[in-house]
Amino acid sequence: SNKAPKEWGELLGDPAITTAILDRIMHRAEIIHLNEDSYRMKHRLSIFGEESVSN
């Protein structure tokens, strides 16, 4: 989903169940913070061409 995790309760229909699901996922997850441009943004000209480049 392109929604933020705080909006997933609306998406799934029940905030309590959504919180439980996220809690179980995050319990075993390893969070990696990426601070640089994505591959897509670095190579947008070769991927998308001139007409769709916007930043």
PDB file of N, CA and C in Angstrom:
ATOM      1  N   SER A   1       0.833  -1.177   0.000  1.00  0.00           N
ATOM      2  CA  SER A   1       0.000   0.000   0.000  1.00  0.00           C
ATOM      3  C   SER A   1       0.877   1.240   0.000  1.00  0.00           C
ATOM      4  N   ASN A   2       0.398   2.289  -0.605  1.00  0.00           N
ATOM      5  CA  ASN A   2       1.125   3.548  -0.570  1.00  0.00           C
ATOM      6  C   ASN A   2       0.643   4.425   0.582  1.00  0.00           C
ATOM      7  N   LYS A   3      -0.156   3.864   1.474  1.00  0.00           N
ATOM      8  CA  LYS A   3      -0.622   4.586   2.654  1.00  0.00           C
ATOM      9  C   LYS A   3       0.364   4.390   3.795  1.00  0.00           C
ATOM     10  N   ALA A   4       0.425   5.380   4.667  1.00  0.00           N
ATOM     11  CA  ALA A   4       1.271   5.282   5.853  1.00  0.00           C
ATOM     12  C   ALA A   4       0.689   4.245   6.807  1.00  0.00           C
ATOM     13  N   PRO A   5       1.515   3.600   7.616  1.00  0.00           N
ATOM     14  CA  PRO A   5       1.003   2.597   8.557  1.00  0.00           C
ATOM     15  C   PRO A   5      -0.121   3.114   9.453  1.00  0.00           C
ATOM     16  N   LYS A   6      -0.102   4.391   9.809  1.00  0.00           N
ATOM     17  CA  LYS A   6      -1.180   4.915  10.658  1.00  0.00           C
ATOM     18  C   LYS A   6      -2.522   4.950   9.931  1.00  0.00           C
ATOM     19  N   GLU A   7      -2.522   4.833   8.608  1.00  0.00           N
ATOM     20  CA  GLU A   7      -3.752   4.816   7.822  1.00  0.00           C
ATOM     21  C   GLU A   7      -4.219   3.392   7.487  1.00  0.00           C
ATOM     22  N   TRP A   8      -3.456   2.387   7.879  1.00  0.00           N
ATOM     23  CA  TRP A   8      -3.793   1.010   7.543  1.00  0.00           C
ATOM     24  C   TRP A   8      -5.049   0.530   8.252  1.00  0.00           C
ATOM     25  N   GLY A   9      -5.367   1.078   9.424  1.00  0.00           N
ATOM     26  CA  GLY A   9      -6.587   0.695  10.137  1.00  0.00           C
ATOM     27  C   GLY A   9      -7.813   0.960   9.293  1.00  0.00           C
ATOM     28  N   GLU A  10      -7.812   2.090   8.618  1.00  0.00           N
ATOM     29  CA  GLU A  10      -8.916   2.420   7.707  1.00  0.00           C
ATOM     30  C   GLU A  10      -8.940   1.461   6.527  1.00  0.00           C
ATOM     31  N   LEU A  11      -7.778   1.141   6.007  1.00  0.00           N
ATOM     32  CA  LEU A  11      -7.674   0.251   4.861  1.00  0.00           C
ATOM     33  C   LEU A  11      -8.151  -1.164   5.196  1.00  0.00           C
ATOM     34  N   LEU A  12      -7.762  -1.667   6.366  1.00  0.00           N
ATOM     35  CA  LEU A  12      -8.118  -3.030   6.762  1.00  0.00           C
ATOM     36  C   LEU A  12      -9.454  -3.111   7.493  1.00  0.00           C
ATOM     37  N   GLY A  13     -10.004  -1.967   7.865  1.00  0.00           N
ATOM     38  CA  GLY A  13     -11.332  -1.953   8.454  1.00  0.00           C
ATOM     39  C   GLY A  13     -11.394  -2.040   9.967  1.00  0.00           C
ATOM     40  N   ASP A  14     -10.280  -2.326  10.637  1.00  0.00           N
ATOM     41  CA  ASP A  14     -10.300  -2.445  12.094  1.00  0.00           C
ATOM     42  C   ASP A  14      -8.948  -2.014  12.656  1.00  0.00           C
ATOM     43  N   PRO A  15      -8.876  -0.857  13.302  1.00  0.00           N
ATOM     44  CA  PRO A  15      -7.601  -0.370  13.842  1.00  0.00           C
ATOM     45  C   PRO A  15      -6.951  -1.312  14.856  1.00  0.00           C
ATOM     46  N   ALA A  16      -7.753  -2.001  15.672  1.00  0.00           N
ATOM     47  CA  ALA A  16      -7.179  -2.911  16.676  1.00  0.00           C
ATOM     48  C   ALA A  16      -6.489  -4.099  16.016  1.00  0.00           C
ATOM     49  N   ILE A  17      -7.114  -4.690  15.031  1.00  0.00           N
ATOM     50  CA  ILE A  17      -6.515  -5.823  14.309  1.00  0.00           C
ATOM     51  C   ILE A  17      -5.279  -5.358  13.549  1.00  0.00           C
ATOM     52  N   THR A  18      -5.366  -4.184  12.954  1.00  0.00           N
ATOM     53  CA  THR A  18      -4.231  -3.629  12.209  1.00  0.00           C
ATOM     54  C   THR A  18      -3.038  -3.421  13.131  1.00  0.00           C
ATOM     55  N   THR A  19      -3.283  -2.898  14.337  1.00  0.00           N
ATOM     56  CA  THR A  19      -2.207  -2.698  15.307  1.00  0.00           C
ATOM     57  C   THR A  19      -1.581  -4.035  15.699  1.00  0.00           C
ATOM     58  N   ALA A  20      -2.392  -5.050  15.903  1.00  0.00           N
ATOM     59  CA  ALA A  20      -1.879  -6.371  16.263  1.00  0.00           C
ATOM     60  C   ALA A  20      -1.028  -6.958  15.134  1.00  0.00           C
ATOM     61  N   ILE A  21      -1.483  -6.809  13.901  1.00  0.00           N
ATOM     62  CA  ILE A  21      -0.727  -7.310  12.745  1.00  0.00           C
ATOM     63  C   ILE A  21       0.616  -6.602  12.642  1.00  0.00           C
ATOM     64  N   LEU A  22       0.606  -5.276  12.729  1.00  0.00           N
ATOM     65  CA  LEU A  22       1.852  -4.512  12.634  1.00  0.00           C
ATOM     66  C   LEU A  22       2.800  -4.839  13.783  1.00  0.00           C
ATOM     67  N   ASP A  23       2.258  -5.049  14.988  1.00  0.00           N
ATOM     68  CA  ASP A  23       3.073  -5.406  16.142  1.00  0.00           C
ATOM     69  C   ASP A  23       3.808  -6.717  15.900  1.00  0.00           C
ATOM     70  N   ARG A  24       3.116  -7.700  15.346  1.00  0.00           N
ATOM     71  CA  ARG A  24       3.748  -8.998  15.089  1.00  0.00           C
ATOM     72  C   ARG A  24       4.769  -8.927  13.957  1.00  0.00           C
ATOM     73  N   ILE A  25       4.491  -8.124  12.958  1.00  0.00           N
ATOM     74  CA  ILE A  25       5.455  -7.953  11.862  1.00  0.00           C
ATOM     75  C   ILE A  25       6.710  -7.243  12.367  1.00  0.00           C
ATOM     76  N   MET A  26       6.511  -6.167  13.111  1.00  0.00           N
ATOM     77  CA  MET A  26       7.643  -5.360  13.572  1.00  0.00           C
ATOM     78  C   MET A  26       8.472  -6.070  14.644  1.00  0.00           C
ATOM     79  N   HIS A  27       7.898  -7.024  15.346  1.00  0.00           N
ATOM     80  CA  HIS A  27       8.621  -7.755  16.385  1.00  0.00           C
ATOM     81  C   HIS A  27       9.840  -8.467  15.814  1.00  0.00           C
ATOM     82  N   ARG A  28       9.713  -9.009  14.619  1.00  0.00           N
ATOM     83  CA  ARG A  28      10.805  -9.766  13.992  1.00  0.00           C
ATOM     84  C   ARG A  28      11.525  -9.001  12.888  1.00  0.00           C
ATOM     85  N   ALA A  29      11.073  -7.800  12.599  1.00  0.00           N
ATOM     86  CA  ALA A  29      11.626  -7.052  11.473  1.00  0.00           C
ATOM     87  C   ALA A  29      12.937  -6.359  11.838  1.00  0.00           C
ATOM     88  N   GLU A  30      13.754  -6.181  10.849  1.00  0.00           N
ATOM     89  CA  GLU A  30      14.960  -5.375  10.987  1.00  0.00           C
ATOM     90  C   GLU A  30      14.745  -4.130  10.133  1.00  0.00           C
ATOM     91  N   ILE A  31      14.782  -2.975  10.751  1.00  0.00           N
ATOM     92  CA  ILE A  31      14.511  -1.724  10.050  1.00  0.00           C
ATOM     93  C   ILE A  31      15.811  -1.152   9.511  1.00  0.00           C
ATOM     94  N   ILE A  32      15.798  -0.826   8.236  1.00  0.00           N
ATOM     95  CA  ILE A  32      16.958  -0.246   7.565  1.00  0.00           C
ATOM     96  C   ILE A  32      16.550   1.128   7.057  1.00  0.00           C
ATOM     97  N   HIS A  33      17.249   2.152   7.509  1.00  0.00           N
ATOM     98  CA  HIS A  33      16.962   3.509   7.065  1.00  0.00           C
ATOM     99  C   HIS A  33      17.855   3.834   5.867  1.00  0.00           C
ATOM    100  N   LEU A  34      17.244   4.173   4.764  1.00  0.00           N
ATOM    101  CA  LEU A  34      17.969   4.560   3.561  1.00  0.00           C
ATOM    102  C   LEU A  34      17.827   6.069   3.381  1.00  0.00           C
ATOM    103  N   ASN A  35      18.945   6.759   3.327  1.00  0.00           N
ATOM    104  CA  ASN A  35      18.913   8.216   3.265  1.00  0.00           C
ATOM    105  C   ASN A  35      19.308   8.777   1.912  1.00  0.00           C
ATOM    106  N   GLU A  36      19.580   7.935   0.959  1.00  0.00           N
ATOM    107  CA  GLU A  36      19.998   8.410  -0.348  1.00  0.00           C
ATOM    108  C   GLU A  36      18.869   8.259  -1.351  1.00  0.00           C
ATOM    109  N   ASP A  37      19.064   8.818  -2.554  1.00  0.00           N
ATOM    110  CA  ASP A  37      18.075   8.683  -3.614  1.00  0.00           C
ATOM    111  C   ASP A  37      17.891   7.211  -3.970  1.00  0.00           C
ATOM    112  N   SER A  38      16.696   6.862  -4.367  1.00  0.00           N
ATOM    113  CA  SER A  38      16.422   5.495  -4.783  1.00  0.00           C
ATOM    114  C   SER A  38      17.087   5.215  -6.131  1.00  0.00           C
ATOM    115  N   TYR A  39      17.194   3.940  -6.467  1.00  0.00           N
ATOM    116  CA  TYR A  39      17.752   3.546  -7.761  1.00  0.00           C
ATOM    117  C   TYR A  39      16.944   4.182  -8.885  1.00  0.00           C
ATOM    118  N   ARG A  40      15.621   4.169  -8.714  1.00  0.00           N
ATOM    119  CA  ARG A  40      14.732   4.742  -9.726  1.00  0.00           C
ATOM    120  C   ARG A  40      15.027   6.228  -9.925  1.00  0.00           C
ATOM    121  N   MET A  41      15.229   6.968  -8.852  1.00  0.00           N
ATOM    122  CA  MET A  41      15.496   8.403  -8.976  1.00  0.00           C
ATOM    123  C   MET A  41      16.889   8.667  -9.557  1.00  0.00           C
ATOM    124  N   LYS A  42      17.863   7.856  -9.196  1.00  0.00           N
ATOM    125  CA  LYS A  42      19.217   8.040  -9.725  1.00  0.00           C
ATOM    126  C   LYS A  42      19.264   7.800 -11.233  1.00  0.00           C
ATOM    127  N   HIS A  43      18.464   6.851 -11.719  1.00  0.00           N
ATOM    128  CA  HIS A  43      18.518   6.437 -13.115  1.00  0.00           C
ATOM    129  C   HIS A  43      17.239   6.769 -13.870  1.00  0.00           C
ATOM    130  N   ARG A  44      16.512   7.800 -13.427  1.00  0.00           N
ATOM    131  CA  ARG A  44      15.202   8.098 -14.002  1.00  0.00           C
ATOM    132  C   ARG A  44      15.251   8.454 -15.480  1.00  0.00           C
ATOM    133  N   LEU A  45      16.317   9.078 -15.946  1.00  0.00           N
ATOM    134  CA  LEU A  45      16.400   9.422 -17.372  1.00  0.00           C
ATOM    135  C   LEU A  45      16.489   8.184 -18.243  1.00  0.00           C
ATOM    136  N   SER A  46      17.310   7.225 -17.829  1.00  0.00           N
ATOM    137  CA  SER A  46      17.442   6.014 -18.638  1.00  0.00           C
ATOM    138  C   SER A  46      16.233   5.092 -18.491  1.00  0.00           C
ATOM    139  N   ILE A  47      15.529   5.168 -17.373  1.00  0.00           N
ATOM    140  CA  ILE A  47      14.362   4.312 -17.167  1.00  0.00           C
ATOM    141  C   ILE A  47      13.124   4.904 -17.816  1.00  0.00           C
ATOM    142  N   PHE A  48      12.876   6.199 -17.575  1.00  0.00           N
ATOM    143  CA  PHE A  48      11.625   6.819 -17.983  1.00  0.00           C
ATOM    144  C   PHE A  48      11.732   7.711 -19.210  1.00  0.00           C
ATOM    145  N   GLY A  49      12.923   8.140 -19.562  1.00  0.00           N
ATOM    146  CA  GLY A  49      13.074   9.060 -20.672  1.00  0.00           C
ATOM    147  C   GLY A  49      12.839  10.503 -20.247  1.00  0.00           C
ATOM    148  N   GLU A  50      13.032  11.418 -21.169  1.00  0.00           N
ATOM    149  CA  GLU A  50      12.962  12.845 -20.873  1.00  0.00           C
ATOM    150  C   GLU A  50      11.566  13.316 -20.496  1.00  0.00           C
ATOM    151  N   GLU A  51      10.520  12.780 -21.126  1.00  0.00           N
ATOM    152  CA  GLU A  51       9.182  13.335 -20.967  1.00  0.00           C
ATOM    153  C   GLU A  51       8.577  13.167 -19.577  1.00  0.00           C
ATOM    154  N   SER A  52       9.015  12.190 -18.808  1.00  0.00           N
ATOM    155  CA  SER A  52       8.370  11.963 -17.506  1.00  0.00           C
ATOM    156  C   SER A  52       9.264  12.305 -16.325  1.00  0.00           C
ATOM    157  N   VAL A  53      10.342  13.031 -16.556  1.00  0.00           N
ATOM    158  CA  VAL A  53      11.258  13.369 -15.472  1.00  0.00           C
ATOM    159  C   VAL A  53      10.729  14.589 -14.726  1.00  0.00           C
ATOM    160  N   SER A  54      10.433  14.387 -13.454  1.00  0.00           N
ATOM    161  CA  SER A  54      10.079  15.520 -12.591  1.00  0.00           C
ATOM    162  C   SER A  54      10.566  15.198 -11.202  1.00  0.00           C
ATOM    163  N   ASN A  55      10.984  16.183 -10.480  1.00  0.00           N
ATOM    164  CA  ASN A  55      11.547  15.962  -9.155  1.00  0.00           C
ATOM    165  C   ASN A  55      10.813  16.725  -8.114  1.00  0.00           C
TER     166      ASN A  55
END
